PDB file of C-alpha atoms in Angstrom:
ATOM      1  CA  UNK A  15       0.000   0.000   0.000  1.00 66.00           C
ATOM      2  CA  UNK A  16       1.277   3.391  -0.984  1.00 73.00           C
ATOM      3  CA  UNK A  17       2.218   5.938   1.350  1.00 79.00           C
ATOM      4  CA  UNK A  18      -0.683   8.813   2.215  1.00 80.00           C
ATOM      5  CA  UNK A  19      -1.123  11.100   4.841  1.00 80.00           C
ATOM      6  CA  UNK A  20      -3.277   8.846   6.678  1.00 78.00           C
ATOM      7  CA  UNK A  21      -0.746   5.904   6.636  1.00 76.00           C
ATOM      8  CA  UNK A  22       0.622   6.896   9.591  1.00 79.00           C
ATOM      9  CA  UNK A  23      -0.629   8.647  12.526  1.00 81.00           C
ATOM     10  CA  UNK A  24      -0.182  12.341  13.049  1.00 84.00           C
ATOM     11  CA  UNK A  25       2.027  11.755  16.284  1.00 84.00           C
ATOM     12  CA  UNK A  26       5.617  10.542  16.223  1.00 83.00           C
ATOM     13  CA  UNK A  27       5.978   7.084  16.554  1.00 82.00           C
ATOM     14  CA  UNK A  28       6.689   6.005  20.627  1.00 82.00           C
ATOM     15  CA  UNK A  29       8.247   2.564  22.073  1.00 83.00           C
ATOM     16  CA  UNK A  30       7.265   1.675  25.686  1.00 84.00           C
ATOM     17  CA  UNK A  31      10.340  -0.209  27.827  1.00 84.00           C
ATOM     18  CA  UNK A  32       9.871  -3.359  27.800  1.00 88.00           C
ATOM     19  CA  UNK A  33       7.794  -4.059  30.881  1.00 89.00           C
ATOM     20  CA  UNK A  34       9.543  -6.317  32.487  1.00 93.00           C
ATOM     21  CA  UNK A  35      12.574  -4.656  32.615  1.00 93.00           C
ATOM     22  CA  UNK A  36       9.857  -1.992  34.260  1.00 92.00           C
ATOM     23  CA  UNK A  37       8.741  -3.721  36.846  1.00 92.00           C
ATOM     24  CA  UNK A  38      12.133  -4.579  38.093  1.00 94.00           C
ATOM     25  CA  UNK A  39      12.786  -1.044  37.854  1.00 92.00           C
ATOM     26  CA  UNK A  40      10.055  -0.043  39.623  1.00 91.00           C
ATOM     27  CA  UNK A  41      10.371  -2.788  42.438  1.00 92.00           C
ATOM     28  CA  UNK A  42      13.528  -1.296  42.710  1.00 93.00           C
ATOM     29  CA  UNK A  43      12.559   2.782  42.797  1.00 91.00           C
ATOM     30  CA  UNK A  44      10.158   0.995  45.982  1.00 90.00           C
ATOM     31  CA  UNK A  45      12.285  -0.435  47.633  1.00 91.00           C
ATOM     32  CA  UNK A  46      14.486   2.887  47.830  1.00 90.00           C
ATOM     33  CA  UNK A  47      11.417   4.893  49.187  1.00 88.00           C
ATOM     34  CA  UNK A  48      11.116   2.253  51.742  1.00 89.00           C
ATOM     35  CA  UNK A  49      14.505   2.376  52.878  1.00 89.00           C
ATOM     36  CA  UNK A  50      14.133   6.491  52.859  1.00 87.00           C
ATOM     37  CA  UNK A  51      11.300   6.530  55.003  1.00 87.00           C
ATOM     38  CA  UNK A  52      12.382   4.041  57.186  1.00 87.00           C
ATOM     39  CA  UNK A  53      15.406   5.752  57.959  1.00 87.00           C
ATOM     40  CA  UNK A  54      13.686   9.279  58.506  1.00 83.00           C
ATOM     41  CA  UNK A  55      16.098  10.672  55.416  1.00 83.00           C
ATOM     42  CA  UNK A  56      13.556  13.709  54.569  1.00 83.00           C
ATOM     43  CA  UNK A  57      13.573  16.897  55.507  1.00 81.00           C
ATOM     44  CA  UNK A  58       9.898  18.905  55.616  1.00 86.00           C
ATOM     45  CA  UNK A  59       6.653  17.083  54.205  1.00 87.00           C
ATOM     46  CA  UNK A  60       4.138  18.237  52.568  1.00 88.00           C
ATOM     47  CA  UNK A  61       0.607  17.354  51.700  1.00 89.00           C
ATOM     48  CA  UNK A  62      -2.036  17.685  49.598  1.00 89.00           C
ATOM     49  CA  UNK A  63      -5.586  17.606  51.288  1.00 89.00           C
ATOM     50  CA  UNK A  64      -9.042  17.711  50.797  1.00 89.00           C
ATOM     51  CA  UNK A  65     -10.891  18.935  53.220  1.00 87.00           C
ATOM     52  CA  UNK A  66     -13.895  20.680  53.785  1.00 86.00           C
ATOM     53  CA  UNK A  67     -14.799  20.505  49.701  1.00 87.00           C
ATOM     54  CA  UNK A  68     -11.621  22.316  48.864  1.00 88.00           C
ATOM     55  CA  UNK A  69      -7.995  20.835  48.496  1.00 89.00           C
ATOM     56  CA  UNK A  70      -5.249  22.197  50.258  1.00 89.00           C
ATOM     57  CA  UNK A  71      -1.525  22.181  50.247  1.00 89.00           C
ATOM     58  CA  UNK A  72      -0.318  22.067  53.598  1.00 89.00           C
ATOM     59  CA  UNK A  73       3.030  21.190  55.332  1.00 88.00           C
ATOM     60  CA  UNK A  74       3.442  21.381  59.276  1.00 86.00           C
ATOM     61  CA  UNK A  75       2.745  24.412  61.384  1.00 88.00           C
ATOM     62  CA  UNK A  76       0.687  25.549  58.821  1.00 88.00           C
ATOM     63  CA  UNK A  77      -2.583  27.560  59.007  1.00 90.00           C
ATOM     64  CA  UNK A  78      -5.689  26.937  57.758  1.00 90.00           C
ATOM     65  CA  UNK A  79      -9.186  28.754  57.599  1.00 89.00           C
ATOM     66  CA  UNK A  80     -12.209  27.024  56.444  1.00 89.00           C
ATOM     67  CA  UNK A  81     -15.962  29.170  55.883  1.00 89.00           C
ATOM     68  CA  UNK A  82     -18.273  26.404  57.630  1.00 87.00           C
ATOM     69  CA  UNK A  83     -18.500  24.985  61.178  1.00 86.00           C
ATOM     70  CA  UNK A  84     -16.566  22.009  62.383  1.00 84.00           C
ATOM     71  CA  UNK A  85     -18.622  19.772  65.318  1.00 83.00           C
ATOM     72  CA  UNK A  86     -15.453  19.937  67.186  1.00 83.00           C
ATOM     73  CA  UNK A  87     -14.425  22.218  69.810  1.00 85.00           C
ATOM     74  CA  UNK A  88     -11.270  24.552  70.297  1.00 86.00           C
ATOM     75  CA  UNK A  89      -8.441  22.385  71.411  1.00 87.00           C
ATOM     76  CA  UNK A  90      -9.379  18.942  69.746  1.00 88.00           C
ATOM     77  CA  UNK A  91      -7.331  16.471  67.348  1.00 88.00           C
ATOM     78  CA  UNK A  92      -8.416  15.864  63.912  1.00 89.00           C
ATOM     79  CA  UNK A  93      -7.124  13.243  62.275  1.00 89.00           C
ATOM     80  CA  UNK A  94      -7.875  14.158  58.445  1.00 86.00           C
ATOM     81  CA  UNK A  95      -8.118  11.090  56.122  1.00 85.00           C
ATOM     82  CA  UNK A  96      -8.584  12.101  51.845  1.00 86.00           C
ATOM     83  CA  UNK A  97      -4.952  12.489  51.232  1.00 86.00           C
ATOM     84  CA  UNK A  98      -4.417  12.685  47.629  1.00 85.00           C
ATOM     85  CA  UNK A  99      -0.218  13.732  47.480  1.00 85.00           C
ATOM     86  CA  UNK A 100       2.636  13.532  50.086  1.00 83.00           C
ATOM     87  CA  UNK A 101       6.098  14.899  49.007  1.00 82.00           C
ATOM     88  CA  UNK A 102       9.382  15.552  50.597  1.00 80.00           C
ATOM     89  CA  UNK A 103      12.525  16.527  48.969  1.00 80.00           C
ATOM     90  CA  UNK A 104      13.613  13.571  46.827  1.00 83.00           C
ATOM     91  CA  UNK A 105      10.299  11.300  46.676  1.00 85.00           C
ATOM     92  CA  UNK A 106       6.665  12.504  46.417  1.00 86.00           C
ATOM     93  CA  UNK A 107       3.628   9.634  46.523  1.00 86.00           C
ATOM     94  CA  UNK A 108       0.873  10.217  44.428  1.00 85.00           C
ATOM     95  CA  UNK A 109      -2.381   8.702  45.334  1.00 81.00           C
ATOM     96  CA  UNK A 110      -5.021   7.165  42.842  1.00 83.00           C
ATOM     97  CA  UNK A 111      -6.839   9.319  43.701  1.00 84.00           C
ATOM     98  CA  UNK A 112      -6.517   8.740  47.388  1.00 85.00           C
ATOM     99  CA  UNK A 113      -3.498   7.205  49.556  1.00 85.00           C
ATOM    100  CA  UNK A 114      -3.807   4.616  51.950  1.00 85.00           C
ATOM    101  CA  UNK A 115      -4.969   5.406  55.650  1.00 86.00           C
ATOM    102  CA  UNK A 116      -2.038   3.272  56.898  1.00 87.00           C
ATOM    103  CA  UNK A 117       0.751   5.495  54.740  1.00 87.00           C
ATOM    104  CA  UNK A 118      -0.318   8.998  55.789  1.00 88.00           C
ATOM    105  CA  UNK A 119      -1.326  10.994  59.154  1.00 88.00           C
ATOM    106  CA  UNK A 120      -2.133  14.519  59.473  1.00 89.00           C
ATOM    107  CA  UNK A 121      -2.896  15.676  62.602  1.00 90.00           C
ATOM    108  CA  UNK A 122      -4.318  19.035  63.180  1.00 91.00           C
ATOM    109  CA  UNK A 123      -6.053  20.981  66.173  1.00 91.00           C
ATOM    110  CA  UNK A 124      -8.909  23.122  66.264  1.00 91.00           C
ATOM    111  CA  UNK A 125      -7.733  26.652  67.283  1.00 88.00           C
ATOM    112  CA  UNK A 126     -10.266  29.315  66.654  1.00 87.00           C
ATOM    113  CA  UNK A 127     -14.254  29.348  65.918  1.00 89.00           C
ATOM    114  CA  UNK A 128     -14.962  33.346  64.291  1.00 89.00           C
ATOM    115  CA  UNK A 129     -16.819  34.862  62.231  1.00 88.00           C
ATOM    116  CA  UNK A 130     -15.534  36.638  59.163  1.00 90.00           C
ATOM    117  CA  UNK A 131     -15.488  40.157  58.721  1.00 89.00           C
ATOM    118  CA  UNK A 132     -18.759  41.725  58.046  1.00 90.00           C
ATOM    119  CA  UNK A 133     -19.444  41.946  54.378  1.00 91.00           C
ATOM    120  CA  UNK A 134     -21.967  43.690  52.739  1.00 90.00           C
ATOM    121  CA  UNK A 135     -24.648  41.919  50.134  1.00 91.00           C
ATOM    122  CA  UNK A 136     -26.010  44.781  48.228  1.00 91.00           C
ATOM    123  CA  UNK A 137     -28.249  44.232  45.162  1.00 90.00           C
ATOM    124  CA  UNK A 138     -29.860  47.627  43.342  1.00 90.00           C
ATOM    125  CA  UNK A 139     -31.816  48.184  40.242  1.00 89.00           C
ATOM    126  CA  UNK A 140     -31.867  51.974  39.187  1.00 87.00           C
ATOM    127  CA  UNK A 141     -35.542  53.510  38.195  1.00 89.00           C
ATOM    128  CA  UNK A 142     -37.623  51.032  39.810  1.00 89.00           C
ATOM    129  CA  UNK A 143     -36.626  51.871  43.510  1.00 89.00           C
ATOM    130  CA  UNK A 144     -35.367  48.515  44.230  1.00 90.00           C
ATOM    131  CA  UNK A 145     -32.888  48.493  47.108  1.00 89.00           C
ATOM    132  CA  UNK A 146     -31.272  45.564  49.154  1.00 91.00           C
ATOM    133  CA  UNK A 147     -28.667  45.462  51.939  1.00 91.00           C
ATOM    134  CA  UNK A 148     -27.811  42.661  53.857  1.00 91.00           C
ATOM    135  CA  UNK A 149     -24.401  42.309  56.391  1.00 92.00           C
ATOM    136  CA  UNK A 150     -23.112  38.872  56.296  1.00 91.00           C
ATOM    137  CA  UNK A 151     -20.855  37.705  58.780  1.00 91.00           C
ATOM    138  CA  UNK A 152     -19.626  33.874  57.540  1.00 91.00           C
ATOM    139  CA  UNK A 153     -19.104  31.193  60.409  1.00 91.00           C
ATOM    140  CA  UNK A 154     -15.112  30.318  60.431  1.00 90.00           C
ATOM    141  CA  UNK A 155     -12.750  27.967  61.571  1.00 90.00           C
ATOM    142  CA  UNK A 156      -8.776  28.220  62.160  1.00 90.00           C
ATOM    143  CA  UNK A 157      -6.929  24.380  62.047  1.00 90.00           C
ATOM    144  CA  UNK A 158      -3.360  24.597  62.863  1.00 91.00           C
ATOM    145  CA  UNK A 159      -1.459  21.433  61.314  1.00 90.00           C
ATOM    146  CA  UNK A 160       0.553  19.518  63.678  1.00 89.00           C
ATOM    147  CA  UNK A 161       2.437  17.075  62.197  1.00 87.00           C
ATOM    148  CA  UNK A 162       2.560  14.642  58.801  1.00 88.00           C
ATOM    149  CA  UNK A 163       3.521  11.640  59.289  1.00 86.00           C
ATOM    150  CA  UNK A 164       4.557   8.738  56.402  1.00 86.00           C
ATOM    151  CA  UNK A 165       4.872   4.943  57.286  1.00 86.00           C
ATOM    152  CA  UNK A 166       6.998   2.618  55.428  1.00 84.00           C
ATOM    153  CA  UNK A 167       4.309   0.343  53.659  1.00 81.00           C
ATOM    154  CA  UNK A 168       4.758   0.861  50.158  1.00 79.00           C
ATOM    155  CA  UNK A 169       3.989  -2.567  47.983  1.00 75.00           C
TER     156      UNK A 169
ATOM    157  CA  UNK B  24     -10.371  53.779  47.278  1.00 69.00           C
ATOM    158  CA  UNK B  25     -12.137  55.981  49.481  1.00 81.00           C
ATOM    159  CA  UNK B  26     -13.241  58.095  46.802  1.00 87.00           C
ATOM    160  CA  UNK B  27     -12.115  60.654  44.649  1.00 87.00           C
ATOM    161  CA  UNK B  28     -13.532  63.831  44.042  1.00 87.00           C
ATOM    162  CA  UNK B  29     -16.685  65.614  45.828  1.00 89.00           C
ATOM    163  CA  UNK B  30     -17.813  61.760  46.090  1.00 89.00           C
ATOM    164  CA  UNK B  31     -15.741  62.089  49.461  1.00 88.00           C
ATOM    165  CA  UNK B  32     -17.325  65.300  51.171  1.00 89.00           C
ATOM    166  CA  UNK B  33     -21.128  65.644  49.916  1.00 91.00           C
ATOM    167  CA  UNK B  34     -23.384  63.374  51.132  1.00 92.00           C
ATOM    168  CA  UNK B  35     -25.749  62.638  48.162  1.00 92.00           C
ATOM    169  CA  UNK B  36     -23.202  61.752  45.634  1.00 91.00           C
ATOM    170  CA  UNK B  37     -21.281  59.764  48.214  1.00 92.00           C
ATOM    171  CA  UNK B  38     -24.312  57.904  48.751  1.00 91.00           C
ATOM    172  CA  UNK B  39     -24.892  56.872  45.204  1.00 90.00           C
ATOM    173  CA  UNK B  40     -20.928  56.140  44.675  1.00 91.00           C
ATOM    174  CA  UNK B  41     -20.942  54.367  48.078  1.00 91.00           C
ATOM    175  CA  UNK B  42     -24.248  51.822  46.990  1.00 91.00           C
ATOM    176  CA  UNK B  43     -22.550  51.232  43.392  1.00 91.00           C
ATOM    177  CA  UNK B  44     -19.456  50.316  44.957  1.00 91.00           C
ATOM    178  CA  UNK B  45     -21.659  47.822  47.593  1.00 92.00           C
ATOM    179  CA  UNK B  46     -23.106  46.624  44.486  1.00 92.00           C
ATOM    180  CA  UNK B  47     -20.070  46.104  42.608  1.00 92.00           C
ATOM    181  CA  UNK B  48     -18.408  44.053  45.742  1.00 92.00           C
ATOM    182  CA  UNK B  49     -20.926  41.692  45.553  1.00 92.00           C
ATOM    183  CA  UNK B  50     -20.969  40.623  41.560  1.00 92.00           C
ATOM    184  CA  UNK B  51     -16.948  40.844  42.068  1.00 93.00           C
ATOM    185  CA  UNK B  52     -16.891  38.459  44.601  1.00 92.00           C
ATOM    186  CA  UNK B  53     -18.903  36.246  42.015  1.00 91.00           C
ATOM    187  CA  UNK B  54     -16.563  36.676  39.424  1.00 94.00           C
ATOM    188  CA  UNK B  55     -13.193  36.333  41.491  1.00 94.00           C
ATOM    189  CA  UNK B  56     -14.191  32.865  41.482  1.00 92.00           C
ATOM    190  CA  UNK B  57     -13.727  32.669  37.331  1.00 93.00           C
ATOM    191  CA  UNK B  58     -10.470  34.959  37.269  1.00 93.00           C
ATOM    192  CA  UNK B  59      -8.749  33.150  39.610  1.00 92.00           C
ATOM    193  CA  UNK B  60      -9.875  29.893  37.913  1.00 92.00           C
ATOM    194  CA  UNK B  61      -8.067  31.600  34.444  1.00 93.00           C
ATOM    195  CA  UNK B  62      -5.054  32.190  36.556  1.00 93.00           C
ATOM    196  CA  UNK B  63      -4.627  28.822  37.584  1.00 92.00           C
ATOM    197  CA  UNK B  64      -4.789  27.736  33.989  1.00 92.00           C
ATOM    198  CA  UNK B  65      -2.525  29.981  32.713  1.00 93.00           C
ATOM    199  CA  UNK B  66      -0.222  29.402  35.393  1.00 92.00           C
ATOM    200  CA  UNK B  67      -0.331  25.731  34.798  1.00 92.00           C
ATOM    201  CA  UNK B  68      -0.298  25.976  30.883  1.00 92.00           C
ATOM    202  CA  UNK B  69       3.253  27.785  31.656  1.00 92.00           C
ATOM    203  CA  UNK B  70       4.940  24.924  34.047  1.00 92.00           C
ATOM    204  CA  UNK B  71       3.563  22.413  31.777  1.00 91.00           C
ATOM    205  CA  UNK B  72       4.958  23.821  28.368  1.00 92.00           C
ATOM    206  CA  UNK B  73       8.462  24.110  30.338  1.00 91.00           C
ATOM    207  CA  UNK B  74       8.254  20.341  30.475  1.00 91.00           C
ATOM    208  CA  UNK B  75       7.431  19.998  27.015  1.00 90.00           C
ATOM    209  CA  UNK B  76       3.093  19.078  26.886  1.00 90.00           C
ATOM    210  CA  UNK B  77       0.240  21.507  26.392  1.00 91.00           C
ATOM    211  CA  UNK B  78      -2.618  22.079  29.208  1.00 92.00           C
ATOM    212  CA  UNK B  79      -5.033  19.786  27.361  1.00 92.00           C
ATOM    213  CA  UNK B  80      -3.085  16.997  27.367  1.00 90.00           C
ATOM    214  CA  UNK B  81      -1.487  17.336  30.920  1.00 91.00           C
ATOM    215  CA  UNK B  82      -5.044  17.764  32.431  1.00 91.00           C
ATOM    216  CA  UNK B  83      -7.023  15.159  30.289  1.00 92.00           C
ATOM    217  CA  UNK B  84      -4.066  12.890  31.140  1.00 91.00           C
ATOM    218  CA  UNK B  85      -4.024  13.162  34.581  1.00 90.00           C
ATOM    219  CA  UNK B  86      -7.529  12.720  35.170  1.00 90.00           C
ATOM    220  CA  UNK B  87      -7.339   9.502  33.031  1.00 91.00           C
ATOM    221  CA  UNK B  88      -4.676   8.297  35.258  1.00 89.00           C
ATOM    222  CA  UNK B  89      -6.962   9.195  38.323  1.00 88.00           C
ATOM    223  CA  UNK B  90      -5.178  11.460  39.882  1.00 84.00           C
ATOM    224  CA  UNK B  91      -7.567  14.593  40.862  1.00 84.00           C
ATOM    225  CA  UNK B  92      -5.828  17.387  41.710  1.00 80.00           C
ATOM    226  CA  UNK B  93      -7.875  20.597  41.352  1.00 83.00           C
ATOM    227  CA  UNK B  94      -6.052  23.474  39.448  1.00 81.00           C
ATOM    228  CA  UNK B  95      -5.305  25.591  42.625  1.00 84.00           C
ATOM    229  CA  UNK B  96      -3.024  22.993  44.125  1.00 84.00           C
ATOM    230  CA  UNK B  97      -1.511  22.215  41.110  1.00 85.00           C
ATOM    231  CA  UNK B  98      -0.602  26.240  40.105  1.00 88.00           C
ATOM    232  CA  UNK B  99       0.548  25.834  43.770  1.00 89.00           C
ATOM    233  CA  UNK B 100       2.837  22.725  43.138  1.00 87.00           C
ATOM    234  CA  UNK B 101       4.094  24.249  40.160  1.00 89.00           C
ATOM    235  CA  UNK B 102       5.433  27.453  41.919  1.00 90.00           C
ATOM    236  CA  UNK B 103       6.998  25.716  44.591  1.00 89.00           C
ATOM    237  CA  UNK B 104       7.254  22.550  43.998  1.00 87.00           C
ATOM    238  CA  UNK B 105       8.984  22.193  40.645  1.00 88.00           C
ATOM    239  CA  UNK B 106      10.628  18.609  40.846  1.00 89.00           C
ATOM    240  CA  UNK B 107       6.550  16.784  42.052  1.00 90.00           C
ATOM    241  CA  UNK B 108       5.561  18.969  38.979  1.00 90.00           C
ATOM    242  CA  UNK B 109       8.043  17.377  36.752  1.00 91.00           C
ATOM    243  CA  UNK B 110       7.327  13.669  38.082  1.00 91.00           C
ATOM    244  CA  UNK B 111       3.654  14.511  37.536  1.00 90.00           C
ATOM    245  CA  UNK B 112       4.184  16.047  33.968  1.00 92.00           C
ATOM    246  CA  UNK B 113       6.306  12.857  33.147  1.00 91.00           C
ATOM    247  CA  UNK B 114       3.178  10.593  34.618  1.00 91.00           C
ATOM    248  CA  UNK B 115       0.944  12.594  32.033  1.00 92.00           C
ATOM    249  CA  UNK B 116       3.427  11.812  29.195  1.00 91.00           C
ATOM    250  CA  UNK B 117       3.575   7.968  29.981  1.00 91.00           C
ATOM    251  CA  UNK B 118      -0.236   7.967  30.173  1.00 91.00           C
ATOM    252  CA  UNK B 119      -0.048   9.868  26.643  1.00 91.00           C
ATOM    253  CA  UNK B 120       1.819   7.561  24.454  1.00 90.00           C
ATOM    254  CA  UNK B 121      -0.028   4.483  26.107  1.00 89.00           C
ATOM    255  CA  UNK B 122      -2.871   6.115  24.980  1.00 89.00           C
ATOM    256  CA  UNK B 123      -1.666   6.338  21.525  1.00 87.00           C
ATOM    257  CA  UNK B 124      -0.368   2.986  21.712  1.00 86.00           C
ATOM    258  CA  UNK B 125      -4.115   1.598  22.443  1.00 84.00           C
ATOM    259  CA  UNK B 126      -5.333   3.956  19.732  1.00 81.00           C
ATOM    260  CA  UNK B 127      -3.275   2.175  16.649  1.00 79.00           C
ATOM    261  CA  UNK B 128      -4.634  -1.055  17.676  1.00 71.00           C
ATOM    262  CA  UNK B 129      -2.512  -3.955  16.405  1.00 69.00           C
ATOM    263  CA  UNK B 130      -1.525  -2.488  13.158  1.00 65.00           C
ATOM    264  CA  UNK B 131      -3.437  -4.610  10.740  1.00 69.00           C
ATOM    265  CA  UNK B 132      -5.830  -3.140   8.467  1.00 66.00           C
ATOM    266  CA  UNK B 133      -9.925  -4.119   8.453  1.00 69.00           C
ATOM    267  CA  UNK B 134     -11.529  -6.857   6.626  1.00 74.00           C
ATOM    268  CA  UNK B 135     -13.217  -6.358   3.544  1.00 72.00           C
ATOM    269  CA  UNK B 136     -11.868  -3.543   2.581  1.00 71.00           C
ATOM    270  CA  UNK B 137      -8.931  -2.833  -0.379  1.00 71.00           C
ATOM    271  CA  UNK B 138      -6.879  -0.171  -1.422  1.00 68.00           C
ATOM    272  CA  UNK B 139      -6.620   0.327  -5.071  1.00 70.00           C
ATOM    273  CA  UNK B 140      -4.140   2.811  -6.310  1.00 70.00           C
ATOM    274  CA  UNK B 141      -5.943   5.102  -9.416  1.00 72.00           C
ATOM    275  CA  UNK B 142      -3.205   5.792 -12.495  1.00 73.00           C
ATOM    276  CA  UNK B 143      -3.840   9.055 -14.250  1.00 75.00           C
ATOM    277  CA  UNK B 144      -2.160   9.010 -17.639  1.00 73.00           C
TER     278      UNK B 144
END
């Protein structure tokens, strides 16, 4: 068959490794991370965590204000599953989309319940003497992170 | 801010300046939603053109690999975290060409069907 412009496809032509040569690679890239987290070689973590319908990027000592109402009073642990991505300085583990419970631990404790500044909620329509104000004042939270922790239980 | 002009001093214009600007906070705080949304993208577009793919393909990648990061965190990973950034740009690459892979199929052309090659003379 000749050769047309529909012969071949429009993107350049890729090999894969072959993929067993890839898995011994890989088995070996695990077994690394294992022997890094078991021996503590990593300097800060950092996370990446959903919470409260938004996803965060949080390392320790960090702050964090949510607009809703926890049920938990000022001064408890949270232990905050959903962890999609943990990094440190040489490795980072990427959940699908979520990491196991038995990898990851954030901690974090409740520090403040406030309300947010008052904002104003003003809607107007000129010529037909249509005039609403309303103050708003939001319910909000302050979490301070206290620690991430990894385990060494990669497969 | 604060107002410019006799907006400032006299009361009636400062009234009708102060309710448009009331009025104006609240459809901004609508839209800051959508501009920071095209920030993100931009941002992202940028860090992932360093590394060689476009946005469409990074994003449509990742989410086929099921990994759902929204674009906030990952405008934030690009800033300051470049080398997660790279792994995750290389994951999106991998996922790419496997994609194409499964596209071709096994190379072999359908049944029933035959090429015939027309001669103009």
């Amino acid at each position: 068959v000749a050769k047309t412009s529909l012969t071949s496809p429009p993107w350049p032509e890729v090999k894969l490794p072959d993929p067993v040569e890839e898995a011994k690679y890989h088995a070996e890239v695990v077994r690394k991370v294992n022997g890094l987290i078991s021996a503590g070689h990593y300097g800060r973590l950092f996370a990446v965590v959903h919470f409260a319908s938004k996803q965060w990027k949080i390392t320790s000592e960090d702050l964090i204000m949510m607009d809703n109402v926890l049920g938990a009073e000022c001064g408890d642990r949270i232990r905050m599953e959903k962890v999609l991505l943990v990094g440190a300085d040489d490795f980072t583990l990427i959940g699908r989309p979520l990491l196991g419970k038995d990898l990851v631990r954030v901690e974090a404790t409740v520090i403040e319940k406030t309300e947010s500044w008052p904002k104003v909620n003003m809607r107007f329509w000129r010529r037909h003497n249509f005039q609403r104000k309303k103050i708003i004042t939001n319910p909000q939270t302050v979490l301070r992170i206290n620690t991430i922790e990894i385990y060494p239980c990669l497969s | 801010q604060h107002f410019r002009g006799r907006k400032n001093r006299c009361y009636k214009l400062a009234v009708r300046s102060v309710r448009r600007a009331f009025v104006r906070s609240t459809k901004a705080r609508r839209e800051k939603k959508r501009f920071l949304r095209a920030l993100w993208i931009t941002r992202i577009e940028a860090a992932s053109l360093e590394h060689g793919l476009k946005y469409p393909a990074f994003i449509s990648n990742l989410l086929k690999s099921q990994v759902e990061l929204n674009r906030k965190v990952l405008a934030d990973l690009a800033i300051y975290e470049p080398k997660t950034f790279k792994s995750l740009a290389a994951l999106a690459q991998r996922r790419r060409q496997e994609g194409f892979l499964a596209a071709l199929g096994d190379g072999k052309e359908p049944e029933g069907i035959f090429s015939r090659i027309v001669h103009h003379h």
